[in-house]
C-alpha cells in the first residue's frame, strides 16, 4: 500500500494556489455541497460519523469538539491553528504552500457547521511567505463571493482574518493561541472553562488544526461513512506524515492510517541513508517518546502507538541512524523546551532550565553518574505538575531515551567528551 | 522619530479588522519592525495610542515573542535551525561556517552591518529540507557551506 492521496491529490498541479485552478480541480464544491446537503447540525453529525480526530497532536474527535459549544450563545469563533512549531513537523506549511484554498474551504465549512461568522487563521511568524500566500488567497476568495456576506447565495456570512504570530511555540497550545490573538503574551489559560465555553473574547470558540480543516471538503463531498472506511476503526482517514532525519527521501507523505511504519520508512522514505541501520525514531514530533527498530511493525494508528509508549502526535517521524547520540538529541529537545517555556508556572520555567544545564554538562561528558538521578528527579517533578503540556512533554523524550539507552547516558558521565560522537567519527572515517 | 503615514494607516487598518483593537498589537509591531528595523520605545508608544492600550502592555507583548527586536539589527536576518532534524543532517557545520564567514558569534551582527545571524532551537518547520535556514523570512533548505555562501552573496548583492 503506497501513499493514499486525499488532501494531497492535486498537489503539484501548476498554479493550484490560484482560485481558478483550485476550482478547476473541484475546489469549493465541498463548501457548496455543505450548504445544499447539510444544516449546521447535520454537518456536525456527519463529521462525527467520519470519526476524524484532530491532527494537531491530541487526537480529539473533531465533531465531538464542535458539539460542546453551548446552544444559542453568539458570536462564536473558529481559530485555525497554523502555529505549527513542533520539532519535526512541517506538514501544515506544506498544506498551505501547495493549496491555500483547500484550507480556506475547510475553514468556511467548519465555520458553517459551528455557525461562526468570524474565523481566524493563526499562523506562526516564521511562516511569513505562507501568511502572504494565505492573505492573497483570502482576498481572491472574497472577490469570488466565498468570503463575506451571503456566501455563494447560501445566506451564510463569514469573514476570515489571517493573523501572524511572532515566534512562540507555546501559541500552538489552544488557550495560549487565544491569548496571543487577543493581543497578550501568549500564555496558556486555566481550563476549565474550555474554549468551547469561554474562548476568544470570552465567547464559545473552536480551535482546529490546519490538516483537520483540510479534510472537511473531502468529508462533505464523499460522506462521513466513506471517510470512515479509510484507516482503522479508531484512527480514520489519512494523515500527512512529516519524515525527516537520516533517511534517503525526507518529505511529507500522506498515508492511510493503519499502514505499517516500516512501509512508510522503506517505501516512501527510501529507507535509511548511507546503508546505515536504524537506531531509534520519534513518531510524533519533539514532544513524543523515542521508539526502537522493533516498533517499525506498528501500524500508523494513534492507539497502537500510544500502547507502545509514545504517540503519533502531530505526525512527525524523525528517523535516527546508528551514529546518533541520544544524549545529543535529548539535549537539543530540552534546549527547545527551555527556550519556549512561557514562564507562567514554576515547574516548567525552572525545570527546563535545570534540565538544560544538566544535559549540556552530560553531553560534554562532564556530569557525574549521580547526576543522572538528579535528571530523573527533575523530570519526575515536572511531568504532570506543569500548568500546560509543554512542561510535561519537556521530559518525555529525554526520559524515554534514558530508559532505552541508559548505557549511553552512563557512558557520558565523566567521559570528558561525547563517547558516541567519538566512536561515530572513527567509524565514518 | 514618528512612524510614517503609511505605517500608521496600516496599523489603523489592522485595528479596525478585529473585534477588539488590542488584537492588532502583533500585526502593529510587525508593521513597526518592517519600517524601523526594530521596536523602539517611542514607536511602541505610538502603537499603544493607536490601539488605545497602555504603552506597558505593548512592551510586555513585544518582549514575549522571539521574532521582535528590541535593538537595531543588521540589514539582513539569518536564522539557522539547530533542532533535531537539522542537527541530524549537519546543522552544526552550517553554524560553524556562518560563524567563520560572518566573523561573529550567534546573536551578533557582522562588522559591515549586513547580517545579524543566530542559531535557533526553535524548529523552523523545514525538517524535510534539513539543514535549513531563513534569510529575511525566506526559507533556504538542503544547505551546504557552498549554498550558504551563494545565498549570502545573492542577498548582499540584491541590496534590499
JSON list of N, CA, C and O in Angstrom, two decimals, chain A residues 88 90 93 124 126-127 129 161-163 165-168 180-186 201 244-247 332 336 340, chain B residues 17-18 20 22-23 30 60-61 63-68 82 85 88-89 92 121-128 134 138 141:
[
{"chain": "A", "resi": 88, "resn": "UNK", "atom": "N", "xyz": [10.22, 18.76, 14.11]},
{"chain": "A", "resi": 88, "resn": "UNK", "atom": "CA", "xyz": [9.98, 17.64, 13.20]},
{"chain": "A", "resi": 88, "resn": "UNK", "atom": "C", "xyz": [8.76, 17.80, 12.33]},
{"chain": "A", "resi": 88, "resn": "UNK", "atom": "O", "xyz": [8.54, 17.02, 11.41]},
{"chain": "A", "resi": 90, "resn": "UNK", "atom": "N", "xyz": [6.35, 19.66, 9.58]},
{"chain": "A", "resi": 90, "resn": "UNK", "atom": "CA", "xyz": [6.34, 20.66, 8.51]},
{"chain": "A", "resi": 90, "resn": "UNK", "atom": "C", "xyz": [5.21, 20.39, 7.52]},
{"chain": "A", "resi": 90, "resn": "UNK", "atom": "O", "xyz": [5.27, 20.76, 6.38]},
{"chain": "A", "resi": 93, "resn": "UNK", "atom": "N", "xyz": [2.75, 23.69, 6.86]},
{"chain": "A", "resi": 93, "resn": "UNK", "atom": "CA", "xyz": [3.40, 24.59, 5.90]},
{"chain": "A", "resi": 93, "resn": "UNK", "atom": "C", "xyz": [3.21, 24.05, 4.48]},
{"chain": "A", "resi": 93, "resn": "UNK", "atom": "O", "xyz": [2.87, 24.79, 3.55]},
{"chain": "A", "resi": 124, "resn": "UNK", "atom": "N", "xyz": [2.16, 30.84, 12.39]},
{"chain": "A", "resi": 124, "resn": "UNK", "atom": "CA", "xyz": [3.39, 31.21, 13.10]},
{"chain": "A", "resi": 124, "resn": "UNK", "atom": "C", "xyz": [4.18, 32.28, 12.34]},
{"chain": "A", "resi": 124, "resn": "UNK", "atom": "O", "xyz": [4.16, 32.31, 11.10]},
{"chain": "A", "resi": 126, "resn": "UNK", "atom": "N", "xyz": [7.27, 32.62, 11.70]},
{"chain": "A", "resi": 126, "resn": "UNK", "atom": "CA", "xyz": [8.32, 32.15, 10.78]},
{"chain": "A", "resi": 126, "resn": "UNK", "atom": "C", "xyz": [7.74, 31.82, 9.40]},
{"chain": "A", "resi": 126, "resn": "UNK", "atom": "O", "xyz": [8.48, 31.79, 8.42]},
{"chain": "A", "resi": 127, "resn": "UNK", "atom": "N", "xyz": [6.43, 31.55, 9.33]},
{"chain": "A", "resi": 127, "resn": "UNK", "atom": "CA", "xyz": [5.81, 31.23, 8.04]},
{"chain": "A", "resi": 127, "resn": "UNK", "atom": "C", "xyz": [5.33, 32.51, 7.37]},
{"chain": "A", "resi": 127, "resn": "UNK", "atom": "O", "xyz": [4.16, 32.66, 7.03]},
{"chain": "A", "resi": 129, "resn": "UNK", "atom": "N", "xyz": [6.10, 33.84, 4.35]},
{"chain": "A", "resi": 129, "resn": "UNK", "atom": "CA", "xyz": [5.66, 33.71, 2.95]},
{"chain": "A", "resi": 129, "resn": "UNK", "atom": "C", "xyz": [4.32, 32.98, 2.86]},
{"chain": "A", "resi": 129, "resn": "UNK", "atom": "O", "xyz": [3.50, 33.27, 1.99]},
{"chain": "A", "resi": 161, "resn": "UNK", "atom": "N", "xyz": [-9.84, 36.17, 9.02]},
{"chain": "A", "resi": 161, "resn": "UNK", "atom": "CA", "xyz": [-8.70, 37.05, 9.31]},
{"chain": "A", "resi": 161, "resn": "UNK", "atom": "C", "xyz": [-7.46, 36.19, 9.49]},
{"chain": "A", "resi": 161, "resn": "UNK", "atom": "O", "xyz": [-7.44, 35.28, 10.33]},
{"chain": "A", "resi": 162, "resn": "UNK", "atom": "N", "xyz": [-6.44, 36.47, 8.69]},
{"chain": "A", "resi": 162, "resn": "UNK", "atom": "CA", "xyz": [-5.16, 35.76, 8.83]},
{"chain": "A", "resi": 162, "resn": "UNK", "atom": "C", "xyz": [-4.30, 36.55, 9.80]},
{"chain": "A", "resi": 162, "resn": "UNK", "atom": "O", "xyz": [-4.08, 37.75, 9.61]},
{"chain": "A", "resi": 163, "resn": "UNK", "atom": "N", "xyz": [-3.88, 35.88, 10.87]},
{"chain": "A", "resi": 163, "resn": "UNK", "atom": "CA", "xyz": [-3.16, 36.56, 11.94]},
{"chain": "A", "resi": 163, "resn": "UNK", "atom": "C", "xyz": [-1.78, 35.94, 12.11]},
{"chain": "A", "resi": 163, "resn": "UNK", "atom": "O", "xyz": [-1.66, 34.74, 12.38]},
{"chain": "A", "resi": 165, "resn": "UNK", "atom": "N", "xyz": [1.75, 35.19, 13.94]},
{"chain": "A", "resi": 165, "resn": "UNK", "atom": "CA", "xyz": [2.41, 35.17, 15.24]},
{"chain": "A", "resi": 165, "resn": "UNK", "atom": "C", "xyz": [3.78, 35.82, 15.12]},
{"chain": "A", "resi": 165, "resn": "UNK", "atom": "O", "xyz": [4.09, 36.48, 14.11]},
{"chain": "A", "resi": 166, "resn": "UNK", "atom": "N", "xyz": [4.62, 35.63, 16.14]},
{"chain": "A", "resi": 166, "resn": "UNK", "atom": "CA", "xyz": [5.92, 36.30, 16.12]},
{"chain": "A", "resi": 166, "resn": "UNK", "atom": "C", "xyz": [7.00, 35.49, 16.83]},
{"chain": "A", "resi": 166, "resn": "UNK", "atom": "O", "xyz": [7.92, 36.05, 17.43]},
{"chain": "A", "resi": 167, "resn": "UNK", "atom": "N", "xyz": [6.88, 34.17, 16.77]},
{"chain": "A", "resi": 167, "resn": "UNK", "atom": "CA", "xyz": [7.93, 33.35, 17.36]},
{"chain": "A", "resi": 167, "resn": "UNK", "atom": "C", "xyz": [7.61, 32.93, 18.78]},
{"chain": "A", "resi": 167, "resn": "UNK", "atom": "O", "xyz": [8.12, 33.52, 19.73]},
{"chain": "A", "resi": 168, "resn": "UNK", "atom": "N", "xyz": [6.77, 31.92, 18.95]},
{"chain": "A", "resi": 168, "resn": "UNK", "atom": "CA", "xyz": [6.44, 31.39, 20.27]},
{"chain": "A", "resi": 168, "resn": "UNK", "atom": "C", "xyz": [5.72, 30.07, 20.09]},
{"chain": "A", "resi": 168, "resn": "UNK", "atom": "O", "xyz": [4.55, 30.04, 19.73]},
{"chain": "A", "resi": 180, "resn": "UNK", "atom": "N", "xyz": [-2.79, 35.09, 22.63]},
{"chain": "A", "resi": 180, "resn": "UNK", "atom": "CA", "xyz": [-1.97, 35.79, 21.65]},
{"chain": "A", "resi": 180, "resn": "UNK", "atom": "C", "xyz": [-2.84, 36.54, 20.65]},
{"chain": "A", "resi": 180, "resn": "UNK", "atom": "O", "xyz": [-2.55, 37.67, 20.27]},
{"chain": "A", "resi": 181, "resn": "UNK", "atom": "N", "xyz": [-3.93, 35.91, 20.26]},
{"chain": "A", "resi": 181, "resn": "UNK", "atom": "CA", "xyz": [-4.86, 36.53, 19.31]},
{"chain": "A", "resi": 181, "resn": "UNK", "atom": "C", "xyz": [-5.56, 37.74, 19.94]},
{"chain": "A", "resi": 181, "resn": "UNK", "atom": "O", "xyz": [-5.97, 38.67, 19.25]},
{"chain": "A", "resi": 182, "resn": "UNK", "atom": "N", "xyz": [-5.67, 37.74, 21.23]},
{"chain": "A", "resi": 182, "resn": "UNK", "atom": "CA", "xyz": [-6.27, 38.89, 21.91]},
{"chain": "A", "resi": 182, "resn": "UNK", "atom": "C", "xyz": [-5.25, 40.01, 22.13]},
{"chain": "A", "resi": 182, "resn": "UNK", "atom": "O", "xyz": [-5.58, 41.04, 22.73]},
{"chain": "A", "resi": 183, "resn": "UNK", "atom": "N", "xyz": [-4.01, 39.82, 21.69]},
{"chain": "A", "resi": 183, "resn": "UNK", "atom": "CA", "xyz": [-3.00, 40.87, 21.84]},
{"chain": "A", "resi": 183, "resn": "UNK", "atom": "C", "xyz": [-2.29, 40.81, 23.17]},
{"chain": "A", "resi": 183, "resn": "UNK", "atom": "O", "xyz": [-1.84, 41.82, 23.70]},
{"chain": "A", "resi": 184, "resn": "UNK", "atom": "N", "xyz": [-2.17, 39.59, 23.72]},
{"chain": "A", "resi": 184, "resn": "UNK", "atom": "CA", "xyz": [-1.49, 39.42, 25.01]},
{"chain": "A", "resi": 184, "resn": "UNK", "atom": "C", "xyz": [-0.23, 38.58, 24.80]},
{"chain": "A", "resi": 184, "resn": "UNK", "atom": "O", "xyz": [-0.01, 38.02, 23.73]},
{"chain": "A", "resi": 185, "resn": "UNK", "atom": "N", "xyz": [0.57, 38.47, 25.86]},
{"chain": "A", "resi": 185, "resn": "UNK", "atom": "CA", "xyz": [1.65, 37.49, 25.86]},
{"chain": "A", "resi": 185, "resn": "UNK", "atom": "C", "xyz": [0.98, 36.12, 25.76]},
{"chain": "A", "resi": 185, "resn": "UNK", "atom": "O", "xyz": [0.00, 35.88, 26.45]},
{"chain": "A", "resi": 186, "resn": "UNK", "atom": "N", "xyz": [1.49, 35.27, 24.89]},
{"chain": "A", "resi": 186, "resn": "UNK", "atom": "CA", "xyz": [0.80, 34.01, 24.64]},
{"chain": "A", "resi": 186, "resn": "UNK", "atom": "C", "xyz": [1.04, 32.99, 25.72]},
{"chain": "A", "resi": 186, "resn": "UNK", "atom": "O", "xyz": [1.90, 32.13, 25.59]},
{"chain": "A", "resi": 201, "resn": "UNK", "atom": "N", "xyz": [-12.20, 36.27, 23.24]},
{"chain": "A", "resi": 201, "resn": "UNK", "atom": "CA", "xyz": [-13.05, 37.37, 23.72]},
{"chain": "A", "resi": 201, "resn": "UNK", "atom": "C", "xyz": [-14.15, 36.87, 24.66]},
{"chain": "A", "resi": 201, "resn": "UNK", "atom": "O", "xyz": [-15.25, 37.42, 24.71]},
{"chain": "A", "resi": 244, "resn": "UNK", "atom": "N", "xyz": [11.68, 12.98, 8.44]},
{"chain": "A", "resi": 244, "resn": "UNK", "atom": "CA", "xyz": [12.97, 13.66, 8.37]},
{"chain": "A", "resi": 244, "resn": "UNK", "atom": "C", "xyz": [14.02, 12.85, 9.10]},
{"chain": "A", "resi": 244, "resn": "UNK", "atom": "O", "xyz": [13.75, 11.78, 9.63]},
{"chain": "A", "resi": 245, "resn": "UNK", "atom": "N", "xyz": [15.23, 13.36, 9.10]},
{"chain": "A", "resi": 245, "resn": "UNK", "atom": "CA", "xyz": [16.34, 12.66, 9.75]},
{"chain": "A", "resi": 245, "resn": "UNK", "atom": "C", "xyz": [17.17, 11.91, 8.74]},
{"chain": "A", "resi": 245, "resn": "UNK", "atom": "O", "xyz": [17.28, 12.31, 7.58]},
{"chain": "A", "resi": 246, "resn": "UNK", "atom": "N", "xyz": [17.74, 10.78, 9.20]},
{"chain": "A", "resi": 246, "resn": "UNK", "atom": "CA", "xyz": [18.70, 10.03, 8.39]},
{"chain": "A", "resi": 246, "resn": "UNK", "atom": "C", "xyz": [18.03, 9.11, 7.38]},
{"chain": "A", "resi": 246, "resn": "UNK", "atom": "O", "xyz": [18.24, 7.89, 7.42]},
{"chain": "A", "resi": 247, "resn": "UNK", "atom": "N", "xyz": [17.23, 9.65, 6.50]},
{"chain": "A", "resi": 247, "resn": "UNK", "atom": "CA", "xyz": [16.55, 8.82, 5.50]},
{"chain": "A", "resi": 247, "resn": "UNK", "atom": "C", "xyz": [16.90, 9.32, 4.11]},
{"chain": "A", "resi": 247, "resn": "UNK", "atom": "O", "xyz": [17.36, 10.44, 3.94]},
{"chain": "A", "resi": 332, "resn": "UNK", "atom": "N", "xyz": [19.15, 18.77, 22.57]},
{"chain": "A", "resi": 332, "resn": "UNK", "atom": "CA", "xyz": [18.55, 19.73, 21.65]},
{"chain": "A", "resi": 332, "resn": "UNK", "atom": "C", "xyz": [17.07, 19.94, 21.97]},
{"chain": "A", "resi": 332, "resn": "UNK", "atom": "O", "xyz": [16.57, 21.06, 21.95]},
{"chain": "A", "resi": 336, "resn": "UNK", "atom": "N", "xyz": [15.16, 23.25, 23.41]},
{"chain": "A", "resi": 336, "resn": "UNK", "atom": "CA", "xyz": [13.99, 23.81, 22.75]},
{"chain": "A", "resi": 336, "resn": "UNK", "atom": "C", "xyz": [12.91, 24.16, 23.78]},
{"chain": "A", "resi": 336, "resn": "UNK", "atom": "O", "xyz": [12.38, 25.27, 23.80]},
{"chain": "A", "resi": 340, "resn": "UNK", "atom": "N", "xyz": [11.36, 27.76, 24.88]},
{"chain": "A", "resi": 340, "resn": "UNK", "atom": "CA", "xyz": [9.96, 28.03, 24.59]},
{"chain": "A", "resi": 340, "resn": "UNK", "atom": "C", "xyz": [9.06, 28.08, 25.83]},
{"chain": "A", "resi": 340, "resn": "UNK", "atom": "O", "xyz": [7.88, 28.41, 25.71]},
{"chain": "B", "resi": 17, "resn": "UNK", "atom": "N", "xyz": [-9.92, 45.75, 11.78]},
{"chain": "B", "resi": 17, "resn": "UNK", "atom": "CA", "xyz": [-10.32, 44.41, 11.30]},
{"chain": "B", "resi": 17, "resn": "UNK", "atom": "C", "xyz": [-10.82, 43.54, 12.43]},
{"chain": "B", "resi": 17, "resn": "UNK", "atom": "O", "xyz": [-11.58, 42.60, 12.22]},
{"chain": "B", "resi": 18, "resn": "UNK", "atom": "N", "xyz": [-10.31, 43.78, 13.64]},
{"chain": "B", "resi": 18, "resn": "UNK", "atom": "CA", "xyz": [-10.56, 42.84, 14.74]},
{"chain": "B", "resi": 18, "resn": "UNK", "atom": "C", "xyz": [-11.75, 43.26, 15.60]},
{"chain": "B", "resi": 18, "resn": "UNK", "atom": "O", "xyz": [-12.03, 44.45, 15.74]},
{"chain": "B", "resi": 20, "resn": "UNK", "atom": "N", "xyz": [-11.75, 43.38, 18.71]},
{"chain": "B", "resi": 20, "resn": "UNK", "atom": "CA", "xyz": [-11.19, 44.25, 19.74]},
{"chain": "B", "resi": 20, "resn": "UNK", "atom": "C", "xyz": [-9.85, 44.80, 19.27]},
{"chain": "B", "resi": 20, "resn": "UNK", "atom": "O", "xyz": [-9.01, 44.04, 18.76]},
{"chain": "B", "resi": 22, "resn": "UNK", "atom": "N", "xyz": [-7.06, 45.68, 20.63]},
{"chain": "B", "resi": 22, "resn": "UNK", "atom": "CA", "xyz": [-5.77, 45.21, 21.14]},
{"chain": "B", "resi": 22, "resn": "UNK", "atom": "C", "xyz": [-5.28, 43.95, 20.41]},
{"chain": "B", "resi": 22, "resn": "UNK", "atom": "O", "xyz": [-4.10, 43.63, 20.45]},
{"chain": "B", "resi": 23, "resn": "UNK", "atom": "N", "xyz": [-6.19, 43.26, 19.75]},
{"chain": "B", "resi": 23, "resn": "UNK", "atom": "CA", "xyz": [-5.78, 42.10, 18.95]},
{"chain": "B", "resi": 23, "resn": "UNK", "atom": "C", "xyz": [-4.79, 42.49, 17.87]},
{"chain": "B", "resi": 23, "resn": "UNK", "atom": "O", "xyz": [-4.08, 41.64, 17.32]},
{"chain": "B", "resi": 30, "resn": "UNK", "atom": "N", "xyz": [4.69, 44.15, 13.93]},
{"chain": "B", "resi": 30, "resn": "UNK", "atom": "CA", "xyz": [5.33, 43.74, 12.67]},
{"chain": "B", "resi": 30, "resn": "UNK", "atom": "C", "xyz": [5.48, 44.94, 11.74]},
{"chain": "B", "resi": 30, "resn": "UNK", "atom": "O", "xyz": [6.53, 45.13, 11.11]},
{"chain": "B", "resi": 60, "resn": "UNK", "atom": "N", "xyz": [5.16, 44.76, 26.99]},
{"chain": "B", "resi": 60, "resn": "UNK", "atom": "CA", "xyz": [5.11, 43.41, 27.58]},
{"chain": "B", "resi": 60, "resn": "UNK", "atom": "C", "xyz": [4.93, 42.37, 26.48]},
{"chain": "B", "resi": 60, "resn": "UNK", "atom": "O", "xyz": [5.55, 41.30, 26.51]},
{"chain": "B", "resi": 61, "resn": "UNK", "atom": "N", "xyz": [4.10, 42.67, 25.51]},
{"chain": "B", "resi": 61, "resn": "UNK", "atom": "CA", "xyz": [3.89, 41.75, 24.40]},
{"chain": "B", "resi": 61, "resn": "UNK", "atom": "C", "xyz": [5.17, 41.63, 23.57]},
{"chain": "B", "resi": 61, "resn": "UNK", "atom": "O", "xyz": [5.59, 40.55, 23.18]},
{"chain": "B", "resi": 63, "resn": "UNK", "atom": "N", "xyz": [8.26, 41.80, 24.27]},
{"chain": "B", "resi": 63, "resn": "UNK", "atom": "CA", "xyz": [9.40, 41.03, 24.80]},
{"chain": "B", "resi": 63, "resn": "UNK", "atom": "C", "xyz": [9.09, 39.53, 24.88]},
{"chain": "B", "resi": 63, "resn": "UNK", "atom": "O", "xyz": [9.98, 38.74, 25.15]},
{"chain": "B", "resi": 64, "resn": "UNK", "atom": "N", "xyz": [7.84, 39.17, 24.68]},
{"chain": "B", "resi": 64, "resn": "UNK", "atom": "CA", "xyz": [7.47, 37.75, 24.81]},
{"chain": "B", "resi": 64, "resn": "UNK", "atom": "C", "xyz": [7.84, 36.96, 23.57]},
{"chain": "B", "resi": 64, "resn": "UNK", "atom": "O", "xyz": [8.17, 35.78, 23.65]},
{"chain": "B", "resi": 65, "resn": "UNK", "atom": "N", "xyz": [7.79, 37.58, 22.41]},
{"chain": "B", "resi": 65, "resn": "UNK", "atom": "CA", "xyz": [7.92, 36.87, 21.14]},
{"chain": "B", "resi": 65, "resn": "UNK", "atom": "C", "xyz": [9.34, 37.03, 20.58]},
{"chain": "B", "resi": 65, "resn": "UNK", "atom": "O", "xyz": [9.85, 38.15, 20.47]},
{"chain": "B", "resi": 66, "resn": "UNK", "atom": "N", "xyz": [9.93, 35.89, 20.20]},
{"chain": "B", "resi": 66, "resn": "UNK", "atom": "CA", "xyz": [11.35, 35.91, 19.86]},
{"chain": "B", "resi": 66, "resn": "UNK", "atom": "C", "xyz": [11.68, 36.63, 18.55]},
{"chain": "B", "resi": 66, "resn": "UNK", "atom": "O", "xyz": [12.82, 36.96, 18.30]},
{"chain": "B", "resi": 67, "resn": "UNK", "atom": "N", "xyz": [10.67, 36.88, 17.72]},
{"chain": "B", "resi": 67, "resn": "UNK", "atom": "CA", "xyz": [10.99, 37.48, 16.42]},
{"chain": "B", "resi": 67, "resn": "UNK", "atom": "C", "xyz": [10.97, 39.01, 16.43]},
{"chain": "B", "resi": 67, "resn": "UNK", "atom": "O", "xyz": [11.24, 39.64, 15.41]},
{"chain": "B", "resi": 68, "resn": "UNK", "atom": "N", "xyz": [10.62, 39.60, 17.57]},
{"chain": "B", "resi": 68, "resn": "UNK", "atom": "CA", "xyz": [10.67, 41.06, 17.66]},
{"chain": "B", "resi": 68, "resn": "UNK", "atom": "C", "xyz": [12.02, 41.50, 18.20]},
{"chain": "B", "resi": 68, "resn": "UNK", "atom": "O", "xyz": [12.53, 40.92, 19.15]},
{"chain": "B", "resi": 82, "resn": "UNK", "atom": "N", "xyz": [18.83, 24.58, 14.57]},
{"chain": "B", "resi": 82, "resn": "UNK", "atom": "CA", "xyz": [19.73, 23.53, 15.10]},
{"chain": "B", "resi": 82, "resn": "UNK", "atom": "C", "xyz": [18.94, 22.49, 15.90]},
{"chain": "B", "resi": 82, "resn": "UNK", "atom": "O", "xyz": [19.49, 21.76, 16.70]},
{"chain": "B", "resi": 85, "resn": "UNK", "atom": "N", "xyz": [16.02, 17.56, 13.67]},
{"chain": "B", "resi": 85, "resn": "UNK", "atom": "CA", "xyz": [16.10, 17.12, 12.27]},
{"chain": "B", "resi": 85, "resn": "UNK", "atom": "C", "xyz": [17.24, 17.80, 11.54]},
{"chain": "B", "resi": 85, "resn": "UNK", "atom": "O", "xyz": [17.93, 17.18, 10.72]},
{"chain": "B", "resi": 88, "resn": "UNK", "atom": "N", "xyz": [20.63, 16.43, 12.93]},
{"chain": "B", "resi": 88, "resn": "UNK", "atom": "CA", "xyz": [20.99, 15.10, 12.41]},
{"chain": "B", "resi": 88, "resn": "UNK", "atom": "C", "xyz": [21.65, 15.19, 11.04]},
{"chain": "B", "resi": 88, "resn": "UNK", "atom": "O", "xyz": [22.36, 14.30, 10.62]},
{"chain": "B", "resi": 89, "resn": "UNK", "atom": "N", "xyz": [21.39, 16.28, 10.34]},
{"chain": "B", "resi": 89, "resn": "UNK", "atom": "CA", "xyz": [21.90, 16.39, 8.97]},
{"chain": "B", "resi": 89, "resn": "UNK", "atom": "C", "xyz": [22.91, 17.52, 8.80]},
{"chain": "B", "resi": 89, "resn": "UNK", "atom": "O", "xyz": [23.03, 18.09, 7.72]},
{"chain": "B", "resi": 92, "resn": "UNK", "atom": "N", "xyz": [25.25, 21.78, 12.69]},
{"chain": "B", "resi": 92, "resn": "UNK", "atom": "CA", "xyz": [26.38, 22.33, 13.42]},
{"chain": "B", "resi": 92, "resn": "UNK", "atom": "C", "xyz": [27.49, 22.81, 12.48]},
{"chain": "B", "resi": 92, "resn": "UNK", "atom": "O", "xyz": [28.19, 23.79, 12.76]},
{"chain": "B", "resi": 121, "resn": "UNK", "atom": "N", "xyz": [17.00, 27.07, 18.37]},
{"chain": "B", "resi": 121, "resn": "UNK", "atom": "CA", "xyz": [16.42, 25.76, 18.66]},
{"chain": "B", "resi": 121, "resn": "UNK", "atom": "C", "xyz": [14.95, 25.72, 18.26]},
{"chain": "B", "resi": 121, "resn": "UNK", "atom": "O", "xyz": [14.31, 24.69, 18.30]},
{"chain": "B", "resi": 122, "resn": "UNK", "atom": "N", "xyz": [14.43, 26.89, 17.90]},
{"chain": "B", "resi": 122, "resn": "UNK", "atom": "CA", "xyz": [13.02, 26.95, 17.51]},
{"chain": "B", "resi": 122, "resn": "UNK", "atom": "C", "xyz": [12.89, 26.37, 16.11]},
{"chain": "B", "resi": 122, "resn": "UNK", "atom": "O", "xyz": [13.19, 27.04, 15.12]},
{"chain": "B", "resi": 123, "resn": "UNK", "atom": "N", "xyz": [12.44, 25.13, 16.04]},
{"chain": "B", "resi": 123, "resn": "UNK", "atom": "CA", "xyz": [12.34, 24.41, 14.76]},
{"chain": "B", "resi": 123, "resn": "UNK", "atom": "C", "xyz": [11.65, 25.30, 13.74]},
{"chain": "B", "resi": 123, "resn": "UNK", "atom": "O", "xyz": [10.58, 25.85, 13.99]},
{"chain": "B", "resi": 124, "resn": "UNK", "atom": "N", "xyz": [12.26, 25.45, 12.56]},
{"chain": "B", "resi": 124, "resn": "UNK", "atom": "CA", "xyz": [11.72, 26.36, 11.55]},
{"chain": "B", "resi": 124, "resn": "UNK", "atom": "C", "xyz": [10.62, 25.71, 10.71]},
{"chain": "B", "resi": 124, "resn": "UNK", "atom": "O", "xyz": [9.97, 26.38, 9.91]},
{"chain": "B", "resi": 125, "resn": "UNK", "atom": "N", "xyz": [10.44, 24.39, 10.86]},
{"chain": "B", "resi": 125, "resn": "UNK", "atom": "CA", "xyz": [9.42, 23.72, 10.05]},
{"chain": "B", "resi": 125, "resn": "UNK", "atom": "C", "xyz": [9.93, 23.45, 8.64]},
{"chain": "B", "resi": 125, "resn": "UNK", "atom": "O", "xyz": [9.19, 23.55, 7.67]},
{"chain": "B", "resi": 126, "resn": "UNK", "atom": "N", "xyz": [11.20, 23.12, 8.55]},
{"chain": "B", "resi": 126, "resn": "UNK", "atom": "CA", "xyz": [11.78, 22.80, 7.25]},
{"chain": "B", "resi": 126, "resn": "UNK", "atom": "C", "xyz": [12.58, 21.51, 7.36]},
{"chain": "B", "resi": 126, "resn": "UNK", "atom": "O", "xyz": [13.60, 21.33, 6.69]},
{"chain": "B", "resi": 127, "resn": "UNK", "atom": "N", "xyz": [12.11, 20.60, 8.21]},
{"chain": "B", "resi": 127, "resn": "UNK", "atom": "CA", "xyz": [12.86, 19.39, 8.54]},
{"chain": "B", "resi": 127, "resn": "UNK", "atom": "C", "xyz": [13.07, 18.49, 7.32]},
{"chain": "B", "resi": 127, "resn": "UNK", "atom": "O", "xyz": [14.04, 17.74, 7.27]},
{"chain": "B", "resi": 128, "resn": "UNK", "atom": "N", "xyz": [12.17, 18.57, 6.35]},
{"chain": "B", "resi": 128, "resn": "UNK", "atom": "CA", "xyz": [12.31, 17.77, 5.14]},
{"chain": "B", "resi": 128, "resn": "UNK", "atom": "C", "xyz": [13.43, 18.29, 4.25]},
{"chain": "B", "resi": 128, "resn": "UNK", "atom": "O", "xyz": [13.87, 17.60, 3.33]},
{"chain": "B", "resi": 134, "resn": "UNK", "atom": "N", "xyz": [16.58, 30.50, 7.44]},
{"chain": "B", "resi": 134, "resn": "UNK", "atom": "CA", "xyz": [15.76, 31.54, 6.84]},
{"chain": "B", "resi": 134, "resn": "UNK", "atom": "C", "xyz": [16.62, 32.79, 6.72]},
{"chain": "B", "resi": 134, "resn": "UNK", "atom": "O", "xyz": [17.34, 33.15, 7.64]},
{"chain": "B", "resi": 138, "resn": "UNK", "atom": "N", "xyz": [12.74, 34.20, 4.27]},
{"chain": "B", "resi": 138, "resn": "UNK", "atom": "CA", "xyz": [12.59, 33.20, 3.21]},
{"chain": "B", "resi": 138, "resn": "UNK", "atom": "C", "xyz": [13.39, 31.95, 3.53]},
{"chain": "B", "resi": 138, "resn": "UNK", "atom": "O", "xyz": [14.51, 32.02, 4.02]},
{"chain": "B", "resi": 141, "resn": "UNK", "atom": "N", "xyz": [16.91, 25.63, 1.98]},
{"chain": "B", "resi": 141, "resn": "UNK", "atom": "CA", "xyz": [16.98, 24.27, 2.51]},
{"chain": "B", "resi": 141, "resn": "UNK", "atom": "C", "xyz": [18.12, 23.47, 1.90]},
{"chain": "B", "resi": 141, "resn": "UNK", "atom": "O", "xyz": [18.76, 23.92, 0.96]}
]
